[in-house]
Coordinates of C-alpha atoms (C1' of nucleotides) in Angstrom, one line a residue:
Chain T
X1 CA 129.7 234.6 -45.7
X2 CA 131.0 231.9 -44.1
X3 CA 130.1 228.2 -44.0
X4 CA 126.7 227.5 -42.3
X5 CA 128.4 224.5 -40.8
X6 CA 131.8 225.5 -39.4
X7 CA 129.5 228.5 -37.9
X8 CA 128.2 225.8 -36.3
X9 CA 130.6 223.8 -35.6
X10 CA 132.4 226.9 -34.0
X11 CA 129.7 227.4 -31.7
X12 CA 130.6 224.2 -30.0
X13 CA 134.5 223.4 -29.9
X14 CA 137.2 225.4 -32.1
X15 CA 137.6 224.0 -35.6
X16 CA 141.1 225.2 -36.9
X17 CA 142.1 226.5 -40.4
X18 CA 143.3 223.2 -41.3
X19 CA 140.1 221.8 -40.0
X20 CA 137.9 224.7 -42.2
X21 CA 139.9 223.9 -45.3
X22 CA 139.3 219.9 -45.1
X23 CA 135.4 220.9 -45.2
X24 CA 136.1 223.1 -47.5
X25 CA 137.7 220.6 -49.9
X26 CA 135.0 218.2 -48.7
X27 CA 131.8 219.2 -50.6
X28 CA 130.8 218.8 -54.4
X29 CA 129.8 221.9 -56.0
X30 CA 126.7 223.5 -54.6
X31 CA 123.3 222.7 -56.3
X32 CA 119.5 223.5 -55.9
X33 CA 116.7 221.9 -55.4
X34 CA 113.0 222.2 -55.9
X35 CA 110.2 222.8 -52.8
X36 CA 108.9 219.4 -52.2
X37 CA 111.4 217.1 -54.4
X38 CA 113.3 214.3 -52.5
X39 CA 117.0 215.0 -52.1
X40 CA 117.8 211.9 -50.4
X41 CA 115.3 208.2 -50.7
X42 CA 114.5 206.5 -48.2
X43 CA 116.1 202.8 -48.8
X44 CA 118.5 204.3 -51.0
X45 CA 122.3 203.8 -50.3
X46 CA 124.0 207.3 -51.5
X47 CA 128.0 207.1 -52.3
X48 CA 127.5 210.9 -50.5
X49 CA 126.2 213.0 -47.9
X50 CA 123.9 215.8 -48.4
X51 CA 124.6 219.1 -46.5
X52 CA 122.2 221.8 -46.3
X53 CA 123.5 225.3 -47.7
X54 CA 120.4 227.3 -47.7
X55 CA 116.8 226.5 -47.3
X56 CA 114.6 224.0 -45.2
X57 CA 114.5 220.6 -45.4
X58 CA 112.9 217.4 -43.3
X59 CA 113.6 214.0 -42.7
X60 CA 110.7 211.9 -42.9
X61 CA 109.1 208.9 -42.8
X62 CA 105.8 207.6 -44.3
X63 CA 103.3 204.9 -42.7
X64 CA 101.2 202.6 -45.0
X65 CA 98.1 204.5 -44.4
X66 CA 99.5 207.3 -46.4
X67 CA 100.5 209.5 -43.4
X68 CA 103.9 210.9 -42.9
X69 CA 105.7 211.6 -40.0
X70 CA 108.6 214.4 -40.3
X71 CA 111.6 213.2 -37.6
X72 CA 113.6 216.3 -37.7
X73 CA 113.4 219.8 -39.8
X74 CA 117.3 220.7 -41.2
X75 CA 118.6 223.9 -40.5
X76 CA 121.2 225.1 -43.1
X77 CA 124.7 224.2 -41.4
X78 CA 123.3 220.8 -41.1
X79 CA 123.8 217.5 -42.7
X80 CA 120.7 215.7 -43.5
X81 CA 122.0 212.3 -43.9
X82 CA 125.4 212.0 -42.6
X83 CA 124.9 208.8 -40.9
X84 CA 124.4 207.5 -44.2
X85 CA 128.7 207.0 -44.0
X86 CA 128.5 204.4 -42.1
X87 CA 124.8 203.0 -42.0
X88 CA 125.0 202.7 -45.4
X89 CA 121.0 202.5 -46.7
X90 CA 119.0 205.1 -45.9
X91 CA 116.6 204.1 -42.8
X92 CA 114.2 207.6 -43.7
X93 CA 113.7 210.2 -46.6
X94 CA 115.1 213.7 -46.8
X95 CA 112.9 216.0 -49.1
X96 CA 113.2 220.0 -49.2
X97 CA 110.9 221.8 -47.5
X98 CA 111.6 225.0 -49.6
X99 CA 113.7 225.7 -52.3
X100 CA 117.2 224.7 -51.1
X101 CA 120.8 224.5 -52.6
X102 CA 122.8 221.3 -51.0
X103 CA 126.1 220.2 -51.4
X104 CA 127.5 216.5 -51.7
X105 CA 130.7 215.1 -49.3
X106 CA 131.8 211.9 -51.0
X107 CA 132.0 209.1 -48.5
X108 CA 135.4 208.5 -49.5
X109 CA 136.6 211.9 -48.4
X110 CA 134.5 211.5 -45.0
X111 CA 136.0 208.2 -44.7
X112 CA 139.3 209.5 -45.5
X113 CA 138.5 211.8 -42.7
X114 CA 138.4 209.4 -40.0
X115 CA 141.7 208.4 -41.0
X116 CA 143.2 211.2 -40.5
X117 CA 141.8 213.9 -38.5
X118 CA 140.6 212.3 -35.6
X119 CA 139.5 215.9 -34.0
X120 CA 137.2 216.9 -37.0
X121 CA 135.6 213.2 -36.5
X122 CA 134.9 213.5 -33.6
X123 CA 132.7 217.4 -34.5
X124 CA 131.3 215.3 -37.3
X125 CA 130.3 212.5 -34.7
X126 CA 128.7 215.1 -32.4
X127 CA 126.9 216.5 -35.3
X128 CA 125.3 213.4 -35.4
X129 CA 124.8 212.7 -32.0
X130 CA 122.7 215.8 -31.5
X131 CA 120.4 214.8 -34.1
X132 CA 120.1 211.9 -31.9
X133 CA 119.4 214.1 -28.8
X134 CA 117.1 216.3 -30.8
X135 CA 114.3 213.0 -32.0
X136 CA 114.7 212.4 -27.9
X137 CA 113.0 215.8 -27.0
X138 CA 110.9 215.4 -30.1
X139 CA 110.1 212.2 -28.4
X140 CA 109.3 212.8 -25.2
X141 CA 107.2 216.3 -26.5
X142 CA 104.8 213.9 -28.9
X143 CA 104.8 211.2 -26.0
X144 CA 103.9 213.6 -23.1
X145 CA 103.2 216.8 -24.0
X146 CA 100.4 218.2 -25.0
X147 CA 100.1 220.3 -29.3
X148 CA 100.1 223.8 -27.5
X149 CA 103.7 222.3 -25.7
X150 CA 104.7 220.5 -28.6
X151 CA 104.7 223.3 -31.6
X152 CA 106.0 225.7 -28.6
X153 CA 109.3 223.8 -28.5
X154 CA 109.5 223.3 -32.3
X155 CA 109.2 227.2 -32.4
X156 CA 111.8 227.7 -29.4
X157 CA 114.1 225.1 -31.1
X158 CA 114.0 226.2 -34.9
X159 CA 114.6 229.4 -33.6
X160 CA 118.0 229.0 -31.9
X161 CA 118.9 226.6 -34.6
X162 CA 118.4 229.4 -37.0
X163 CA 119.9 231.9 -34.8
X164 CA 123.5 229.8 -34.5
X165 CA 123.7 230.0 -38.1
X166 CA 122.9 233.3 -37.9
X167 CA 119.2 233.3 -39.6
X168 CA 117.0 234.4 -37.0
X169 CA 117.7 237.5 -34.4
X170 CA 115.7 239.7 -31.9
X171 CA 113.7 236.7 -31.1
X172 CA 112.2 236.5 -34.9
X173 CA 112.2 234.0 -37.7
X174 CA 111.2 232.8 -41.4
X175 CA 109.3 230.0 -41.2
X176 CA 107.9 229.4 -44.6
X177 CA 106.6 226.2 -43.9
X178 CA 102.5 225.4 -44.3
X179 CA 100.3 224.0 -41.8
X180 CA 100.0 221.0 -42.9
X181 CA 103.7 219.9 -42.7
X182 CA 104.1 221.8 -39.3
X183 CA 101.1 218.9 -38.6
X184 CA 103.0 215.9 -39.9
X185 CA 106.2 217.6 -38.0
X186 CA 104.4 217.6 -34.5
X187 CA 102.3 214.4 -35.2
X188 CA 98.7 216.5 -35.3
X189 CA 96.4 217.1 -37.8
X190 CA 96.3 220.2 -39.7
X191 CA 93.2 221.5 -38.7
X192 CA 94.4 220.9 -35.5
X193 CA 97.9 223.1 -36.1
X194 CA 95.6 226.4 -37.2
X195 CA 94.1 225.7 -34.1
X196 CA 97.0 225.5 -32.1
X197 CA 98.2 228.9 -34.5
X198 CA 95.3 231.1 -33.5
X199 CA 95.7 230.2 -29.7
X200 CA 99.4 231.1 -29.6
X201 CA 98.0 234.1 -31.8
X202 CA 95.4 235.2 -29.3
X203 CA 97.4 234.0 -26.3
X204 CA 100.0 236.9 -27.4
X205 CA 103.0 234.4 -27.5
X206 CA 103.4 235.0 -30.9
X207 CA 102.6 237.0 -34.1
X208 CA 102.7 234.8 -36.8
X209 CA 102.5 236.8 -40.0
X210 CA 103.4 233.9 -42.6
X211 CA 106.1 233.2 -43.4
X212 CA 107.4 235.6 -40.4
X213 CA 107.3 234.4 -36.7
X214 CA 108.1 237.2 -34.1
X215 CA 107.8 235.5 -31.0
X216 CA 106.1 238.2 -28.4
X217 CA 106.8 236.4 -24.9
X218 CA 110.0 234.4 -25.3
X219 CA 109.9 233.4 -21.7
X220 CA 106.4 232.2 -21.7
X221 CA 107.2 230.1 -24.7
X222 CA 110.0 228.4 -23.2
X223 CA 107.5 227.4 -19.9
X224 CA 104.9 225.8 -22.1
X225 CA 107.4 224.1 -24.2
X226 CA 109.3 223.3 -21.1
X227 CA 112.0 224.0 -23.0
X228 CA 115.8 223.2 -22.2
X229 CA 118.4 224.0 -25.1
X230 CA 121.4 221.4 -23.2
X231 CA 120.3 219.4 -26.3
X232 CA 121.3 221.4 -28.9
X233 CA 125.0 221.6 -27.0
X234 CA 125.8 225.4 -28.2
X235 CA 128.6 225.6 -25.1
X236 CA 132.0 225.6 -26.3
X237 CA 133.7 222.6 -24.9
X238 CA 137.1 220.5 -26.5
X239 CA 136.0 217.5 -27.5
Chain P
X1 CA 130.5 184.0 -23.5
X2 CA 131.6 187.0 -25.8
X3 CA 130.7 189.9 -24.4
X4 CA 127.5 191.1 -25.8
X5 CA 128.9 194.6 -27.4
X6 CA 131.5 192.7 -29.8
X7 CA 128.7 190.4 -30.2
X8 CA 126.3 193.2 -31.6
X9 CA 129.2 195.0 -33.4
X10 CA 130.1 191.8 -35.4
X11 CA 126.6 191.5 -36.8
X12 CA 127.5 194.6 -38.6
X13 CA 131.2 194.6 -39.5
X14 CA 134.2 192.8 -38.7
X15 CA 135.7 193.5 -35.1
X16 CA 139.4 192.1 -35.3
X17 CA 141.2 190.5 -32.6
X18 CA 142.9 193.8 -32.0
X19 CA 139.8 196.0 -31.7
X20 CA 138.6 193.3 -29.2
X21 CA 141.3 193.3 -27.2
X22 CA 141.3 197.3 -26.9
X23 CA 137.5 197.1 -26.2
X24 CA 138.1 194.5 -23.4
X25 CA 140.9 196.7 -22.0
X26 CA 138.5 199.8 -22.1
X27 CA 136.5 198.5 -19.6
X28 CA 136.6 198.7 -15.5
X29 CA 135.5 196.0 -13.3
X30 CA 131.4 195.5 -14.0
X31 CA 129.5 196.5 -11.0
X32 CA 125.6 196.1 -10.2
X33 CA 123.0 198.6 -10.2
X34 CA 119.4 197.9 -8.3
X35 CA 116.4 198.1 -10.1
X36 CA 114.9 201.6 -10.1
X37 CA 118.1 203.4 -9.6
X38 CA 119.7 205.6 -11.9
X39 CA 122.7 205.2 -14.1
X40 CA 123.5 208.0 -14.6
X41 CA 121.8 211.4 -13.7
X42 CA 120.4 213.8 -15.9
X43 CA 122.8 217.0 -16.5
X44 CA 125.8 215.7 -15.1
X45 CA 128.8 215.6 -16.4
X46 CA 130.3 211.9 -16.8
X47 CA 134.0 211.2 -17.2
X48 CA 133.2 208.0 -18.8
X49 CA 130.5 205.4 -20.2
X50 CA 128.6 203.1 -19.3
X51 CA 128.3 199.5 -21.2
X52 CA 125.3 197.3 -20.2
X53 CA 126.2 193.9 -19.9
X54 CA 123.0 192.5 -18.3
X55 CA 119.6 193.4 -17.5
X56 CA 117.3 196.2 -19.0
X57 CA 117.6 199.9 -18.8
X58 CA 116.3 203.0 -20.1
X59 CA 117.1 206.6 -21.4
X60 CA 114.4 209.2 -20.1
X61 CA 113.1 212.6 -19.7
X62 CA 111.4 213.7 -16.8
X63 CA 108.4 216.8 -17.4
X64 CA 107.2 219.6 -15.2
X65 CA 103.8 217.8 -14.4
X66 CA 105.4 214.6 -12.6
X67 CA 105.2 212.6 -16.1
X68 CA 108.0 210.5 -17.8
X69 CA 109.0 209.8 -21.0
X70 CA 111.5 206.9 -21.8
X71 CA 113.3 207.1 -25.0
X72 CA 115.4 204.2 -25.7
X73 CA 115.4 200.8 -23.8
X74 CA 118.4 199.8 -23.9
X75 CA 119.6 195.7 -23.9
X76 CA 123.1 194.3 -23.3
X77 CA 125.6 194.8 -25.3
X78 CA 124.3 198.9 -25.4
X79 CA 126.3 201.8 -24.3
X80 CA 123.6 204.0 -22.5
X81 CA 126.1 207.1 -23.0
X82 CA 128.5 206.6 -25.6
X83 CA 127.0 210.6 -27.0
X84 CA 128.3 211.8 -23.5
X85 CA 131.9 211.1 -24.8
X86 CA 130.9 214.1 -27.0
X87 CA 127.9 216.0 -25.6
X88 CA 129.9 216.6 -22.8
X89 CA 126.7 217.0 -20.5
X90 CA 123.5 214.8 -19.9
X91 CA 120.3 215.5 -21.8
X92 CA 118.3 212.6 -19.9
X93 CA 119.1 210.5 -17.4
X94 CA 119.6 206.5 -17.5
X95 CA 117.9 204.3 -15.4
X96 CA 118.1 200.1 -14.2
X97 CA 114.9 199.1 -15.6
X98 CA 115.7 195.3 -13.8
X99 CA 118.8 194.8 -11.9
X100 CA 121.7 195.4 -14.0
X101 CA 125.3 194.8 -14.2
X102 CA 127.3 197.6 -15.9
X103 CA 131.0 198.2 -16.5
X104 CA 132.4 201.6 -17.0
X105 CA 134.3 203.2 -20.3
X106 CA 136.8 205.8 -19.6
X107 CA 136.1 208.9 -21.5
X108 CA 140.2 209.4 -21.7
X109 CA 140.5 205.7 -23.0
X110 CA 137.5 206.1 -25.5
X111 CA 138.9 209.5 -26.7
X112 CA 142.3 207.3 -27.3
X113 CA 140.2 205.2 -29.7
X114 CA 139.1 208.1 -31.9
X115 CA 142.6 209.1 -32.1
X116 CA 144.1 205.3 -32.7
X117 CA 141.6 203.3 -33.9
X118 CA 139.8 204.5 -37.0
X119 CA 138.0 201.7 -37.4
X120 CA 136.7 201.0 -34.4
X121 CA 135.7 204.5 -33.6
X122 CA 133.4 204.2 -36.9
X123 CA 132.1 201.2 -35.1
X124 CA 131.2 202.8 -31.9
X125 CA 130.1 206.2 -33.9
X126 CA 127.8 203.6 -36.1
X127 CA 126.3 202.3 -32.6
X128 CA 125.4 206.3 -31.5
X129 CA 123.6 206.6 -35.1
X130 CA 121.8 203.5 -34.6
X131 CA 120.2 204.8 -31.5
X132 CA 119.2 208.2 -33.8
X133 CA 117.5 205.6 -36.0
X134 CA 115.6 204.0 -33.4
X135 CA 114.6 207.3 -31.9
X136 CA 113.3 208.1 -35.5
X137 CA 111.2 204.7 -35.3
X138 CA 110.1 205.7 -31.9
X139 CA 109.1 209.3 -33.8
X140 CA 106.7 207.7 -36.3
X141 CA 105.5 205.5 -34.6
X142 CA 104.6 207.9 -31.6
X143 CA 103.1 211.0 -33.9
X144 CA 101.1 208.5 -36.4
X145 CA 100.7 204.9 -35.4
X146 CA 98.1 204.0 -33.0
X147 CA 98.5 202.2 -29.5
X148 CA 98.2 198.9 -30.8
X149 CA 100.8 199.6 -33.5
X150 CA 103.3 201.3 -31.5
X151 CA 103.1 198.4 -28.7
X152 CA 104.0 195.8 -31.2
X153 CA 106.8 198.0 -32.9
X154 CA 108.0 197.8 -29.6
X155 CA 108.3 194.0 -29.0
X156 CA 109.4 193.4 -32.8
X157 CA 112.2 195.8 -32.1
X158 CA 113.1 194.0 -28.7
X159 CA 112.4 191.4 -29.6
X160 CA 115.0 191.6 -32.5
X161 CA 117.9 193.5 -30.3
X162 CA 117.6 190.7 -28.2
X163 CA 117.7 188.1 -30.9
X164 CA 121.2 189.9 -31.7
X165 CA 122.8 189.1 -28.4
X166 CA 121.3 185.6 -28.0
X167 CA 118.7 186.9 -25.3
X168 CA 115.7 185.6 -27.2
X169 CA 115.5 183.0 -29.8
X170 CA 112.3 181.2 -31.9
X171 CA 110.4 184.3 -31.3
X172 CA 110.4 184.2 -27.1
X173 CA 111.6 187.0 -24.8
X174 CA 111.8 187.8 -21.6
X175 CA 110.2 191.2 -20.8
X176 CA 110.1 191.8 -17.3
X177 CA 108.9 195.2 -17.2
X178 CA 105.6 196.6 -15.5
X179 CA 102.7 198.0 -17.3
X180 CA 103.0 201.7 -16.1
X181 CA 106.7 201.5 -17.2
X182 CA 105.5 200.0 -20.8
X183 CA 103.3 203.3 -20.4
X184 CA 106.4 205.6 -20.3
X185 CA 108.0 204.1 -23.4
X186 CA 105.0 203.9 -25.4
X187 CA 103.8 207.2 -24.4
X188 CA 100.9 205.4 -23.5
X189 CA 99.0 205.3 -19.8
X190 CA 99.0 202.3 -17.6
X191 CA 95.5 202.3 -18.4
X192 CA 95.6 201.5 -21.6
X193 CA 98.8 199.5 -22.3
X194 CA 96.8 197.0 -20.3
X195 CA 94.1 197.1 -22.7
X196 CA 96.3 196.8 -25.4
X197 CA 98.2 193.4 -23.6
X198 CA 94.2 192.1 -23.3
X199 CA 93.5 192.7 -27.0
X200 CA 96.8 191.3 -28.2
X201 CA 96.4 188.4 -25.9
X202 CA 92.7 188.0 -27.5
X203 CA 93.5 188.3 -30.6
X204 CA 96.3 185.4 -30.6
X205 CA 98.8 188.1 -32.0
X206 CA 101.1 186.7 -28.6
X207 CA 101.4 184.9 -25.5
X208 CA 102.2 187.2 -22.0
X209 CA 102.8 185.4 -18.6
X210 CA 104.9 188.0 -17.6
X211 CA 107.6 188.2 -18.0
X212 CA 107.6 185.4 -20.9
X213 CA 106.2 187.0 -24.2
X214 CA 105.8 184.5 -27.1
X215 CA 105.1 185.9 -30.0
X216 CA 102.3 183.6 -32.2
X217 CA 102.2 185.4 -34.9
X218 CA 105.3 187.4 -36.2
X219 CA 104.1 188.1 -39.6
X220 CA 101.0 189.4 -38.2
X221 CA 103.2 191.3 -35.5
X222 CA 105.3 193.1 -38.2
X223 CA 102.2 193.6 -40.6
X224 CA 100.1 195.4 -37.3
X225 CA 104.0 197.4 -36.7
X226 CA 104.9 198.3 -40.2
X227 CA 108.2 196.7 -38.9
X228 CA 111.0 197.4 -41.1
X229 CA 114.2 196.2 -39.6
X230 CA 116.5 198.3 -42.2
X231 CA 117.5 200.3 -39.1
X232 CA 118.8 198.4 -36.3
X233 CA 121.6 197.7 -39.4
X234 CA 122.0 193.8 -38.5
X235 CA 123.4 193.2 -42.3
X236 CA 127.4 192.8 -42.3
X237 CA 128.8 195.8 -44.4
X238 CA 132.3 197.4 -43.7
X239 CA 132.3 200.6 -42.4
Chain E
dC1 C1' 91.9 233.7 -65.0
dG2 C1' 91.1 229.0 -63.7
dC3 C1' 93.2 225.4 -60.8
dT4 C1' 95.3 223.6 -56.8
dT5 C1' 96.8 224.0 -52.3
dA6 C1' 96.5 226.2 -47.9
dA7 C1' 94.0 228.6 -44.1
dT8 C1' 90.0 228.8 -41.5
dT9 C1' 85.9 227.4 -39.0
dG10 C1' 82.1 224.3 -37.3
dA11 C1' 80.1 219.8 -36.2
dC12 C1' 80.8 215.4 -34.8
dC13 C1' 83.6 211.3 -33.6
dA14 C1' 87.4 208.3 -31.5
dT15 C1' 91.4 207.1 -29.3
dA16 C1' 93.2 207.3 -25.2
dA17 C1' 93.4 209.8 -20.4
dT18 C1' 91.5 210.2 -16.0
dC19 C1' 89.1 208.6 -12.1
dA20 C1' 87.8 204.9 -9.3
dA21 C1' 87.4 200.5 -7.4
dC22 C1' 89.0 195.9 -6.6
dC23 C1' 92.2 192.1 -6.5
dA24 C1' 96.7 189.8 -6.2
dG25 C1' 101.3 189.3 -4.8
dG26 C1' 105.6 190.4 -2.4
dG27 C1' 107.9 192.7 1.2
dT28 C1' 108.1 194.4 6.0
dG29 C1' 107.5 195.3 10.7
dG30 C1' 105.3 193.8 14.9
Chain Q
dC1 C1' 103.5 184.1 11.7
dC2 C1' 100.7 187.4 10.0
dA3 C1' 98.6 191.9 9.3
dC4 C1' 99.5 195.7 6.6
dC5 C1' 101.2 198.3 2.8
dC6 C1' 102.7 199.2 -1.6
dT7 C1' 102.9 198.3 -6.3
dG8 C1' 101.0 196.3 -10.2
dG9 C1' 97.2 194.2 -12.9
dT10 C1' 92.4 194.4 -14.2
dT11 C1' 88.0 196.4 -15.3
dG12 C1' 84.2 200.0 -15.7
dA13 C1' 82.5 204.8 -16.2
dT14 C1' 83.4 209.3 -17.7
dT15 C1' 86.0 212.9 -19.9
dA16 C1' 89.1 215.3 -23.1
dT17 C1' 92.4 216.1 -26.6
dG18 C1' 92.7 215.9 -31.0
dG19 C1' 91.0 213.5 -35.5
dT20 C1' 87.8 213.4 -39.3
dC21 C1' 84.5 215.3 -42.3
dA22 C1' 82.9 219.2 -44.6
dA23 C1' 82.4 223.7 -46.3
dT24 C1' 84.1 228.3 -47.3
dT25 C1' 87.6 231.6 -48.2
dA26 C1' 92.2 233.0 -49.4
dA27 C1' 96.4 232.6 -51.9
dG28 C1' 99.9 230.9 -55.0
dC29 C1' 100.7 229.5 -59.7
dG30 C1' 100.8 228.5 -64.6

DNA sequence: CGCTTAATTGACCATAATCAACCAGGGTGG
DNA sequence: CCACCCTGGTTGATTATGGTCAATTAAGCG
């Protein structure tokens, strides 16, 4: 199987075997880690980034009233806390959402990177930059859009994430994830997420057999979520 | 004066004399933009990017109903589309907030960078993950603070990006921006960012004769915020 | 098999939206 | 010069989306 990330990468620009081998060289031995258990803290400042091998995981934030606010949900292929290179203490935490297995890149070798392969920087750059583009739709979704719009675009997005890495097909995916941190992902309440479920349920959108999503009426979805994957940049274009 | 981009670069890492010179080549000749217009459409395709040197302007998202959702406010010194280097095409549009004077980037001449310039590049790819960290604030604040929390995240965060460039200084700025556009940003109506300007005024957190804000009580400010300035990354640490 | 967390549902509440009206100020055309 | 218009600021009344509280059931886990 190959790489989550340079199937990713691929999708966008073509990574040569050079390019394939540096990553490959790149990353500590793989390890696991628990559902719920931190893999990066927030404040911390890591000697190493984290990418996701297998598994969901979330970037997060918590308020002083005890609430939590998840930023972005990681896809395997994805590194949770690249910018962590070069902003050097952590601004957010990264915990696993399931069990996942990650993999360290020393920020000496990604440093060593920039020095040398200018081309692979700039794929690691535009990694980065898309996490950038995806808090803007998460934005404008929690800022102007209402929780049926909201969870309908975190569906529509998860599942073409999933479906470049080659996790989700024929318009169905595992989302093993419980209500309550679907809430703190789309700013709502729980309660408010089951209600949200059991519309899309009886609306015939979806059929959400847990952990199993089969969405029903992909087209629909897209128009409530207003929907517009230019984000997520899956065109193949040099950069 | 320096220009405000080395300015804001240098509160994070030494720029050298040679890094400023190639930044001060990069640019064409500043032009002027009105106050409404846009920078830079949505979905286009831009052959270069655009530095803000004066005034206020704003990443945004247009949805189906007629609303808008601004994402970033940018200040001078900010490159509205640095990601477009990358991304290849717009996923918002940028628009003069106030009149503004901007000044071009060449996409060919920034590309050169990436390719020559290691170090600099890691400068201008820190400034891209900077914005991702202030989206991320935007995120929490927008899914689990209230109004009256995410208003005054807003001017503590302002306020300090301005700070950075000498724009404000013993905790005055200039915010010359309308209510309804507040709205936009904060995700907020017209309606009720007024409200929220009356109880703020009331409750002597800060001074508005638009467009002078003084803030009276920072620490208050920042307690009502949550304010943690860990991301805008304004501590000197090689990259 | 008990314990903890998640899913579900109902009742009630609150933050903020919408609707509406009025005033102030700046710009424009007659 | 001035009436008119448009946008923005302000305030009140009403509505609605979604939160909170609470209780019950279901499910995962040691």
């Amino acid at each position: 199987m190959m790489n989550p990330l340079v199937e990713k990468l691929s999708r966008r620009d073509v990574v040569t075997d050079v390019e394939q081998a540096v990553l490959a060289e790149l990353l500590d031995p793989p390890r696991a880690v628990a559902a719920g258990e931190d893999i990066v803290k927030n404040h911390s400042r890591p000697d190493h980034s984290t990418l996701l091998l297998s598994g969901l995981a979330a970037r997060y934030v918590y308020l002083a009233d005890g609430g939590r606010q998840i930023t972005e949900i990681g896809v395997p292929g994805d590194f949770m806390d690249l910018h962590s290179l070069l902003m050097k203490q952590m601004d957010h935490g990264v915990l696993a959402l399931t069990e996942v297995t990650v993999a360290g890149a020393p920020h000496g070798k990604l440093r060593a990177i920039t020095e040398d392969h200018p081309h692979l920087t700039r794929l690691l750059w535009l990694d980065t930059i898309i996490d950038a583009a995806i808090h803007r739709q998460w934005l404008a979704a929690m800022g102007r859009r209402n929780g049926l719009g909201r969870f309908a675009h975190l569906i529509a997005e998860l599942y073409l994430r999933l479906e470049t890495v080659g996790l989700a097909r024929d318009h169905v995916l595992e989302l093993p994830l419980s209500q309550p941190v679907l809430g703190d992902a789309l700013g709502l309440s729980a309660v408010h997420v089951n209600r949200l479920v059991a519309e899309m349920r009886a609306s015939g959108m979806l059929k959400w057999t847990h952990p199993r999503v089969e969405i029903l009426d992909w087209d629909r979805l897209v128009e409530v979520a207003e929907f517009d994957p230019t984000y997520l940049r899956l065109r193949k274009e040099a950069v």
